[in-house]
């Protein structure tokens, strides 16, 4: 019995590692949106058998990063501007709920950490550090999600974020927004959370997502222009 349970654990661990490797390649752009994923090819490249490669793709399909298509097999998520808009609409609702719950549930120490993140973010923007900007943007939203005390909500937003990133890579090569506008939005959210004002926190978070979508729309407009 012990051997059986040990084998099962190792098998599951391998599948998860394979899924994480493929996920990382998709998120980095190494595997492009719309690209077909061959189980034999993935198994060969990752040095595993076909079974964990196949099961890893099932995990990524549940995550929404790959999809099965008739006559094509499994391909990386690909879509159009309408798909992206729908994801942003959902992201707006979920981020609003996250901020509302954070305003209700975050401790004083957690609320104070939001201000520290914003200060680091300002410094990154001032020195035009795009990697630092992205890191602090992620840290701010991660802190809100942790403060919401809702694991399922956090997992749902993470999934949507990844889908947005993949679609944006397909539709636009525009860099991620790095401006004082992002920090202003974050300050409004943090201020409302600090006051425990749930309505204001939700409204500020929703407005922030709409502002990000407006930026991306502008970049898409530039691509469509003759």
CSV table of C-alpha atoms in Angstrom, one decimal:
chain,number,residue,atom,x,y,z
A,1,UNK,CA,0.0,0.0,0.0
A,2,UNK,CA,2.8,2.4,0.9
A,3,UNK,CA,4.5,1.8,-2.5
A,4,UNK,CA,1.3,2.4,-4.3
A,5,UNK,CA,0.6,5.7,-2.6
A,6,UNK,CA,4.2,6.8,-3.1
A,7,UNK,CA,4.0,6.0,-6.8
A,8,UNK,CA,0.8,7.9,-7.2
A,9,UNK,CA,2.3,11.0,-5.5
A,10,UNK,CA,5.3,10.9,-7.7
A,11,UNK,CA,3.1,10.5,-10.8
A,12,UNK,CA,0.9,13.5,-9.9
A,13,UNK,CA,4.0,15.6,-9.1
A,14,UNK,CA,5.5,14.8,-12.5
A,15,UNK,CA,2.3,15.8,-14.3
A,16,UNK,CA,2.2,19.1,-12.4
A,17,UNK,CA,5.8,19.8,-13.2
A,18,UNK,CA,5.1,19.2,-16.9
A,19,UNK,CA,2.0,21.4,-16.8
A,20,UNK,CA,4.0,24.2,-15.2
A,21,UNK,CA,6.8,23.9,-17.8
A,22,UNK,CA,4.3,24.1,-20.6
A,23,UNK,CA,2.4,27.0,-18.9
A,24,UNK,CA,5.7,28.9,-18.5
A,25,UNK,CA,6.5,28.5,-22.2
A,26,UNK,CA,3.0,29.8,-23.1
A,27,UNK,CA,3.2,32.8,-20.8
A,28,UNK,CA,6.7,33.7,-22.0
A,29,UNK,CA,5.7,33.5,-25.6
A,30,UNK,CA,8.0,30.6,-26.4
A,31,UNK,CA,4.9,28.8,-27.5
A,32,UNK,CA,2.8,31.2,-29.5
A,33,UNK,CA,-1.0,31.7,-29.3
A,34,UNK,CA,-2.8,29.4,-31.8
A,35,UNK,CA,0.2,27.0,-31.9
A,36,UNK,CA,-0.7,23.3,-32.1
A,37,UNK,CA,0.6,21.2,-29.2
A,38,UNK,CA,1.8,17.7,-30.1
A,39,UNK,CA,1.9,15.2,-27.2
A,40,UNK,CA,4.8,13.3,-28.7
A,41,UNK,CA,6.7,16.5,-29.4
A,42,UNK,CA,6.1,17.8,-25.9
A,43,UNK,CA,7.1,14.5,-24.3
A,44,UNK,CA,10.3,14.5,-26.4
A,45,UNK,CA,11.2,18.1,-25.6
A,46,UNK,CA,10.6,17.6,-21.8
A,47,UNK,CA,12.1,14.2,-21.6
A,48,UNK,CA,9.0,12.5,-20.2
A,49,UNK,CA,6.6,9.8,-21.5
A,50,UNK,CA,3.5,10.7,-23.4
A,51,UNK,CA,1.1,10.0,-20.5
A,52,UNK,CA,2.2,13.0,-18.2
A,53,UNK,CA,2.4,15.2,-21.3
A,54,UNK,CA,-1.2,14.3,-22.2
A,55,UNK,CA,-2.4,14.8,-18.7
A,56,UNK,CA,-0.6,18.1,-18.3
A,57,UNK,CA,-2.5,19.4,-21.4
A,58,UNK,CA,-5.8,18.5,-19.6
A,59,UNK,CA,-4.7,20.6,-16.7
A,60,UNK,CA,-3.9,23.6,-19.0
A,61,UNK,CA,-7.2,23.1,-20.8
A,62,UNK,CA,-9.1,23.4,-17.5
A,63,UNK,CA,-7.0,26.6,-16.9
A,64,UNK,CA,-8.2,28.0,-20.2
A,65,UNK,CA,-4.7,28.3,-21.7
A,66,UNK,CA,-5.2,25.6,-24.3
A,67,UNK,CA,-8.2,24.3,-26.2
A,68,UNK,CA,-9.1,21.2,-28.2
A,69,UNK,CA,-10.2,21.9,-31.8
A,70,UNK,CA,-11.6,19.4,-34.3
A,71,UNK,CA,-9.0,18.1,-36.8
A,72,UNK,CA,-6.3,20.2,-35.1
A,73,UNK,CA,-6.0,18.7,-31.7
A,74,UNK,CA,-4.8,20.8,-28.8
A,75,UNK,CA,-3.8,24.4,-29.5
A,76,UNK,CA,-2.7,27.4,-27.4
A,77,UNK,CA,-5.5,29.9,-26.6
A,78,UNK,CA,-6.2,32.3,-29.4
A,79,UNK,CA,-8.9,34.8,-29.9
A,80,UNK,CA,-9.9,38.3,-31.1
A,81,UNK,CA,-10.6,41.7,-29.6
A,82,UNK,CA,-14.1,40.7,-28.6
A,83,UNK,CA,-12.8,37.8,-26.6
A,84,UNK,CA,-10.3,40.1,-24.9
A,85,UNK,CA,-13.0,42.6,-24.1
A,86,UNK,CA,-15.1,39.9,-22.5
A,87,UNK,CA,-12.2,38.9,-20.3
A,88,UNK,CA,-11.7,42.5,-19.2
A,89,UNK,CA,-15.4,42.8,-18.4
A,90,UNK,CA,-15.1,39.7,-16.1
A,91,UNK,CA,-11.8,40.9,-14.7
A,92,UNK,CA,-13.5,44.3,-13.8
A,93,UNK,CA,-16.2,42.5,-11.8
A,94,UNK,CA,-13.9,40.2,-10.0
A,95,UNK,CA,-11.3,42.9,-9.2
A,96,UNK,CA,-14.1,45.1,-7.8
A,97,UNK,CA,-15.2,42.2,-5.6
A,98,UNK,CA,-11.6,41.6,-4.5
A,99,UNK,CA,-11.2,45.2,-3.4
A,100,UNK,CA,-14.5,45.2,-1.6
A,101,UNK,CA,-13.6,42.1,0.4
A,102,UNK,CA,-10.1,43.5,1.1
A,103,UNK,CA,-11.6,46.7,2.5
A,104,UNK,CA,-13.6,44.5,4.8
A,105,UNK,CA,-11.0,41.9,5.8
A,106,UNK,CA,-7.4,43.2,5.6
A,107,UNK,CA,-5.5,43.7,8.8
A,108,UNK,CA,-3.9,47.1,9.6
A,109,UNK,CA,-0.5,45.6,8.7
A,110,UNK,CA,-1.8,44.4,5.4
A,111,UNK,CA,-3.3,47.7,4.6
A,112,UNK,CA,0.0,49.4,5.4
A,113,UNK,CA,1.8,47.1,3.0
A,114,UNK,CA,-0.2,48.5,0.1
A,115,UNK,CA,1.4,51.9,0.7
A,116,UNK,CA,4.9,50.3,0.8
A,117,UNK,CA,4.2,48.6,-2.5
A,118,UNK,CA,3.0,51.9,-4.1
A,119,UNK,CA,6.2,53.7,-2.9
A,120,UNK,CA,8.4,51.0,-4.6
A,121,UNK,CA,6.2,51.2,-7.7
A,122,UNK,CA,6.7,55.0,-7.9
A,123,UNK,CA,10.5,54.5,-7.7
A,124,UNK,CA,10.4,51.9,-10.5
A,125,UNK,CA,8.4,54.2,-12.7
A,126,UNK,CA,10.7,57.2,-12.0
A,127,UNK,CA,13.7,55.2,-13.2
A,128,UNK,CA,11.8,53.7,-16.1
A,129,UNK,CA,12.3,50.2,-14.8
A,130,UNK,CA,9.7,48.2,-16.7
A,131,UNK,CA,10.5,44.9,-14.8
A,132,UNK,CA,10.2,46.7,-11.5
A,133,UNK,CA,6.9,48.3,-12.6
A,134,UNK,CA,5.5,44.9,-13.6
A,135,UNK,CA,6.7,43.3,-10.3
A,136,UNK,CA,5.1,46.0,-8.1
A,137,UNK,CA,1.9,46.0,-10.1
A,138,UNK,CA,1.6,42.2,-9.6
A,139,UNK,CA,2.5,42.6,-5.9
A,140,UNK,CA,-0.2,45.2,-5.3
A,141,UNK,CA,-2.9,43.1,-6.8
A,142,UNK,CA,-1.6,40.0,-5.1
A,143,UNK,CA,-1.8,41.7,-1.7
A,144,UNK,CA,-5.4,42.7,-2.4
A,145,UNK,CA,-6.3,39.1,-3.3
A,146,UNK,CA,-4.7,37.7,-0.2
A,147,UNK,CA,-6.5,40.3,1.8
A,148,UNK,CA,-9.8,39.4,0.3
A,149,UNK,CA,-9.6,36.0,2.2
A,150,UNK,CA,-11.2,34.3,-0.8
A,151,UNK,CA,-9.1,31.6,-2.3
A,152,UNK,CA,-11.5,30.8,-5.1
A,153,UNK,CA,-11.8,34.4,-6.2
A,154,UNK,CA,-8.0,34.7,-6.3
A,155,UNK,CA,-7.7,31.5,-8.4
A,156,UNK,CA,-10.3,32.8,-10.8
A,157,UNK,CA,-8.6,36.1,-11.4
A,158,UNK,CA,-5.2,34.4,-11.8
A,159,UNK,CA,-6.7,32.3,-14.6
A,160,UNK,CA,-8.3,35.3,-16.3
A,161,UNK,CA,-5.0,37.3,-16.0
A,162,UNK,CA,-3.1,34.5,-17.8
A,163,UNK,CA,-5.7,34.3,-20.6
A,164,UNK,CA,-5.5,38.1,-21.1
A,165,UNK,CA,-1.7,38.0,-21.3
A,166,UNK,CA,-1.8,35.3,-24.0
A,167,UNK,CA,-4.4,37.1,-26.1
A,168,UNK,CA,-2.6,40.4,-25.7
A,169,UNK,CA,0.6,38.7,-27.0
A,170,UNK,CA,-1.4,37.7,-30.1
A,171,UNK,CA,-3.2,41.0,-30.7
A,172,UNK,CA,-0.6,43.6,-29.7
A,173,UNK,CA,3.1,44.0,-29.1
A,174,UNK,CA,2.5,47.2,-27.1
A,175,UNK,CA,4.4,47.4,-23.8
A,176,UNK,CA,2.6,47.2,-20.5
A,177,UNK,CA,1.4,50.6,-19.4
A,178,UNK,CA,4.0,52.4,-17.2
A,179,UNK,CA,2.7,55.8,-16.1
A,180,UNK,CA,1.6,57.8,-13.1
A,181,UNK,CA,-1.9,56.9,-14.0
A,182,UNK,CA,-1.5,53.3,-12.8
A,183,UNK,CA,-0.1,54.5,-9.5
A,184,UNK,CA,-2.9,57.0,-9.1
A,185,UNK,CA,-5.4,54.2,-9.6
A,186,UNK,CA,-3.6,52.1,-7.0
A,187,UNK,CA,-3.6,55.0,-4.5
A,188,UNK,CA,-7.3,55.4,-4.8
A,189,UNK,CA,-7.9,51.7,-4.2
A,190,UNK,CA,-5.5,51.6,-1.3
A,191,UNK,CA,-7.0,54.7,0.3
A,192,UNK,CA,-10.5,53.2,0.2
A,193,UNK,CA,-9.2,49.9,1.6
A,194,UNK,CA,-7.4,51.8,4.4
A,195,UNK,CA,-10.7,53.6,5.3
A,196,UNK,CA,-12.6,50.3,5.1
A,197,UNK,CA,-14.9,51.9,2.5
A,198,UNK,CA,-16.1,48.9,0.6
A,199,UNK,CA,-18.1,50.8,-2.0
A,200,UNK,CA,-15.3,53.2,-2.9
A,201,UNK,CA,-12.7,50.4,-3.0
A,202,UNK,CA,-14.9,48.4,-5.5
A,203,UNK,CA,-15.5,51.5,-7.6
A,204,UNK,CA,-11.8,52.4,-7.7
A,205,UNK,CA,-10.8,48.9,-8.6
A,206,UNK,CA,-13.4,48.7,-11.4
A,207,UNK,CA,-12.3,52.0,-12.8
A,208,UNK,CA,-8.7,50.9,-12.8
A,209,UNK,CA,-9.5,47.8,-14.9
A,210,UNK,CA,-11.4,50.0,-17.3
A,211,UNK,CA,-8.4,52.3,-17.6
A,212,UNK,CA,-6.1,49.4,-18.4
A,213,UNK,CA,-8.5,48.2,-21.0
A,214,UNK,CA,-8.7,51.7,-22.6
A,215,UNK,CA,-4.9,51.6,-22.8
A,216,UNK,CA,-4.9,48.3,-24.6
A,217,UNK,CA,-7.7,49.4,-26.9
A,218,UNK,CA,-5.5,52.4,-28.0
A,219,UNK,CA,-2.6,50.0,-28.8
A,220,UNK,CA,-5.0,47.9,-30.8
A,221,UNK,CA,-6.3,50.9,-32.7
A,222,UNK,CA,-2.7,51.7,-33.7
A,223,UNK,CA,-2.3,48.2,-35.1
A,224,UNK,CA,-5.5,48.6,-37.2
A,225,UNK,CA,-4.6,52.0,-38.5
A,226,UNK,CA,-3.3,51.9,-42.2
